[in-house]
Amino acid sequence: MKKLSMSDLNRLSPEDFKSSQKIPVVIILDDVRSAYNVGSIFRTADAFRITGIFLCGISARPPHKDISKTALGATESVDWKYYQDVKEAVMKLKEEGFLIYAIEQADESINLIDFRPGKGNKIALIFGHEVLGVKEELLKIADGCIEIPQFGTKHSFNVAISAGIVLWDISCKIL
């Protein structure tokens, strides 16, 4: 066994990535205050070849040195838009036929293990502020809420880790 070289990996160029087929998932980052988290989520979005990212509120946006440090160029491949008002972003995606799911612990949340995205559905996933989570007003307009099962003493993951877990799970179920 040996590690694969960069040429063995056959990575897409940013141009080829832009024109490639994406999985029908959009991430909405609402008030994600850490530019490092934003950059990490860009990198994960690139890895799973999702449709794009909507940055909202106080979320850092490219170009930003701290995003670049963790994104490793993914801001050049992954499409993104900025909205000051997250509700406007959510309503735009609803109008485009996206089902909206908040990633949050809530009384009616669906366990990620049980979540079934359904063939042909376009999905938008809302990830909230690192401490405060997804805003209550967004839970009211979302089509559902997905909760990542946890078994330890802590009751939360870092937002970038949450994005990785959820994108991995959904991409496995869609593909």
GROMACS .gro file of C-alpha atoms in nm:
model
  175
    1MET     CA    1   0.000   0.000   0.000
    2LYS     CA    2   0.118   0.354  -0.075
    3LYS     CA    3  -0.026   0.700  -0.056
    4LEU     CA    4  -0.166   0.836  -0.379
    5SER     CA    5   0.013   1.129  -0.538
    6MET     CA    6  -0.174   1.444  -0.638
    7SER     CA    7  -0.169   1.333  -1.003
    8ASP     CA    8  -0.311   0.991  -0.904
    9LEU     CA    9  -0.613   1.164  -0.750
   10ASN     CA   10  -0.733   1.311  -1.084
   11ARG     CA   11  -0.875   1.624  -0.919
   12LEU     CA   12  -1.097   1.856  -1.121
   13SER     CA   13  -0.970   2.201  -1.207
   14PRO     CA   14  -1.185   2.486  -1.073
   15GLU     CA   15  -1.311   2.540  -1.430
   16ASP     CA   16  -1.407   2.173  -1.470
   17PHE     CA   17  -1.568   2.178  -1.125
   18LYS     CA   18  -1.784   2.477  -1.227
   19SER     CA   19  -1.920   2.291  -1.530
   20SER     CA   20  -1.959   1.951  -1.360
   21GLN     CA   21  -2.286   1.807  -1.233
   22LYS     CA   22  -2.345   1.888  -0.864
   23ILE     CA   23  -2.550   1.719  -0.599
   24PRO     CA   24  -2.866   1.927  -0.547
   25VAL     CA   25  -2.770   2.066  -0.207
   26VAL     CA   26  -2.714   2.427  -0.101
   27ILE     CA   27  -2.570   2.528   0.235
   28ILE     CA   28  -2.700   2.838   0.412
   29LEU     CA   29  -2.459   2.976   0.672
   30ASP     CA   30  -2.641   3.215   0.904
   31ASP     CA   31  -2.422   3.432   1.124
   32VAL     CA   32  -2.131   3.187   1.128
   33ARG     CA   33  -1.882   3.420   1.290
   34SER     CA   34  -1.559   3.224   1.237
   35ALA     CA   35  -1.397   3.276   0.898
   36TYR     CA   36  -1.203   2.953   0.962
   37ASN     CA   37  -1.532   2.764   0.991
   38VAL     CA   38  -1.662   2.928   0.674
   39GLY     CA   39  -1.344   2.830   0.488
   40SER     CA   40  -1.362   2.474   0.615
   41ILE     CA   41  -1.723   2.448   0.498
   42PHE     CA   42  -1.622   2.577   0.152
   43ARG     CA   43  -1.361   2.301   0.135
   44THR     CA   44  -1.614   2.037   0.239
   45ALA     CA   45  -1.868   2.174  -0.011
   46ASP     CA   46  -1.608   2.134  -0.284
   47ALA     CA   47  -1.527   1.778  -0.176
   48PHE     CA   48  -1.893   1.672  -0.200
   49ARG     CA   49  -1.950   1.883  -0.513
   50ILE     CA   50  -2.260   2.059  -0.382
   51THR     CA   51  -2.447   2.326  -0.575
   52GLY     CA   52  -2.341   2.624  -0.364
   53ILE     CA   53  -2.327   2.821  -0.041
   54PHE     CA   54  -2.538   3.116   0.074
   55LEU     CA   55  -2.348   3.330   0.326
   56CYS     CA   56  -2.580   3.536   0.544
   57GLY     CA   57  -2.565   3.800   0.814
   58ILE     CA   58  -2.227   3.834   0.985
   59SER     CA   59  -2.081   3.529   0.809
   60ALA     CA   60  -1.740   3.609   0.664
   61ARG     CA   61  -1.717   3.611   0.286
   62PRO     CA   62  -1.439   3.581   0.031
   63PRO     CA   63  -1.191   3.724  -0.022
   64HIS     CA   64  -1.079   3.687   0.338
   65LYS     CA   65  -0.738   3.559   0.451
   66ASP     CA   66  -0.881   3.334   0.724
   67ILE     CA   67  -1.131   3.177   0.483
   68SER     CA   68  -0.851   3.120   0.231
   69LYS     CA   69  -0.636   2.952   0.496
   70THR     CA   70  -0.888   2.670   0.549
   71ALA     CA   71  -1.070   2.669   0.213
   72LEU     CA   72  -0.748   2.594   0.021
   73GLY     CA   73  -0.889   2.740  -0.303
   74ALA     CA   74  -1.245   2.608  -0.270
   75THR     CA   75  -1.381   2.965  -0.286
   76GLU     CA   76  -1.274   2.956  -0.652
   77SER     CA   77  -1.469   2.639  -0.729
   78VAL     CA   78  -1.783   2.654  -0.512
   79ASP     CA   79  -2.048   2.908  -0.616
   80TRP     CA   80  -2.158   3.138  -0.338
   81LYS     CA   81  -2.389   3.434  -0.277
   82TYR     CA   82  -2.420   3.677   0.010
   83TYR     CA   83  -2.748   3.789   0.171
   84GLN     CA   84  -2.763   4.027   0.465
   85ASP     CA   85  -3.107   3.886   0.551
   86VAL     CA   86  -3.109   3.507   0.590
   87LYS     CA   87  -3.488   3.495   0.558
   88GLU     CA   88  -3.459   3.649   0.210
   89ALA     CA   89  -3.211   3.376   0.113
   90VAL     CA   90  -3.439   3.102   0.247
   91MET     CA   91  -3.743   3.239   0.064
   92LYS     CA   92  -3.547   3.264  -0.263
   93LEU     CA   93  -3.448   2.898  -0.235
   94LYS     CA   94  -3.807   2.799  -0.149
   95GLU     CA   95  -3.923   2.980  -0.466
   96GLU     CA   96  -3.667   2.775  -0.662
   97GLY     CA   97  -3.817   2.453  -0.527
   98PHE     CA   98  -3.566   2.372  -0.254
   99LEU     CA   99  -3.677   2.191   0.060
  100ILE     CA  100  -3.531   2.375   0.358
  101TYR     CA  101  -3.387   2.185   0.655
  102ALA     CA  102  -3.234   2.342   0.964
  103ILE     CA  103  -2.952   2.148   1.128
  104GLU     CA  104  -3.054   2.188   1.490
  105GLN     CA  105  -3.171   2.009   1.803
  106ALA     CA  106  -3.545   2.070   1.819
  107ASP     CA  107  -3.853   1.898   1.959
  108GLU     CA  108  -3.963   1.770   1.616
  109SER     CA  109  -3.623   1.712   1.458
  110ILE     CA  110  -3.553   1.413   1.236
  111ASN     CA  111  -3.257   1.200   1.335
  112LEU     CA  112  -2.998   1.223   1.055
  113ILE     CA  113  -2.993   0.842   1.043
  114ASP     CA  114  -3.364   0.844   0.954
  115PHE     CA  115  -3.355   1.138   0.711
  116ARG     CA  116  -3.434   1.043   0.351
  117PRO     CA  117  -3.371   1.325   0.101
  118GLY     CA  118  -3.582   1.166  -0.172
  119LYS     CA  119  -3.473   1.127  -0.533
  120GLY     CA  120  -3.488   1.446  -0.736
  121ASN     CA  121  -3.539   1.679  -0.439
  122LYS     CA  122  -3.331   1.994  -0.409
  123ILE     CA  123  -3.225   2.054  -0.050
  124ALA     CA  124  -3.101   2.360   0.138
  125LEU     CA  125  -2.938   2.307   0.477
  126ILE     CA  126  -2.927   2.590   0.732
  127PHE     CA  127  -2.631   2.595   0.970
  128GLY     CA  128  -2.647   2.863   1.240
  129HIS     CA  129  -2.429   3.065   1.471
  130GLU     CA  130  -2.164   2.866   1.657
  131VAL     CA  131  -2.314   2.939   2.000
  132LEU     CA  132  -2.677   3.034   1.935
  133GLY     CA  133  -2.755   2.784   1.659
  134VAL     CA  134  -3.031   2.829   1.401
  135LYS     CA  135  -3.270   3.115   1.471
  136GLU     CA  136  -3.617   3.020   1.598
  137GLU     CA  137  -3.780   3.223   1.316
  138LEU     CA  138  -3.603   3.002   1.060
  139LEU     CA  139  -3.726   2.683   1.227
  140LYS     CA  140  -4.080   2.810   1.168
  141ILE     CA  141  -4.032   2.846   0.791
  142ALA     CA  142  -3.815   2.538   0.739
  143ASP     CA  143  -3.965   2.221   0.595
  144GLY     CA  144  -3.798   2.024   0.871
  145CYS     CA  145  -3.515   2.001   1.116
  146ILE     CA  146  -3.235   1.745   1.113
  147GLU     CA  147  -3.047   1.646   1.427
  148ILE     CA  148  -2.711   1.472   1.430
  149PRO     CA  149  -2.716   1.191   1.688
  150GLN     CA  150  -2.465   1.234   1.969
  151PHE     CA  151  -2.375   0.998   2.248
  152GLY     CA  152  -2.132   1.179   2.478
  153THR     CA  153  -2.159   1.447   2.743
  154LYS     CA  154  -2.146   1.739   2.499
  155HIS     CA  155  -2.454   1.840   2.304
  156SER     CA  156  -2.303   2.004   2.000
  157PHE     CA  157  -2.047   1.973   1.725
  158ASN     CA  158  -1.840   2.250   1.571
  159VAL     CA  159  -2.040   2.393   1.278
  160ALA     CA  160  -1.779   2.285   1.023
  161ILE     CA  161  -1.783   1.931   1.165
  162SER     CA  162  -2.164   1.931   1.151
  163ALA     CA  163  -2.154   2.034   0.786
  164GLY     CA  164  -1.912   1.752   0.707
  165ILE     CA  165  -2.122   1.489   0.883
  166VAL     CA  166  -2.449   1.600   0.722
  167LEU     CA  167  -2.304   1.643   0.372
  168TRP     CA  168  -2.140   1.300   0.389
  169ASP     CA  169  -2.464   1.136   0.499
  170ILE     CA  170  -2.684   1.312   0.243
  171SER     CA  171  -2.441   1.261  -0.044
  172CYS     CA  172  -2.430   0.887   0.033
  173LYS     CA  173  -2.810   0.876   0.030
  174ILE     CA  174  -2.845   1.079  -0.292
  175LEU     CA  175  -2.572   0.917  -0.500
   0.00000   0.00000   0.00000
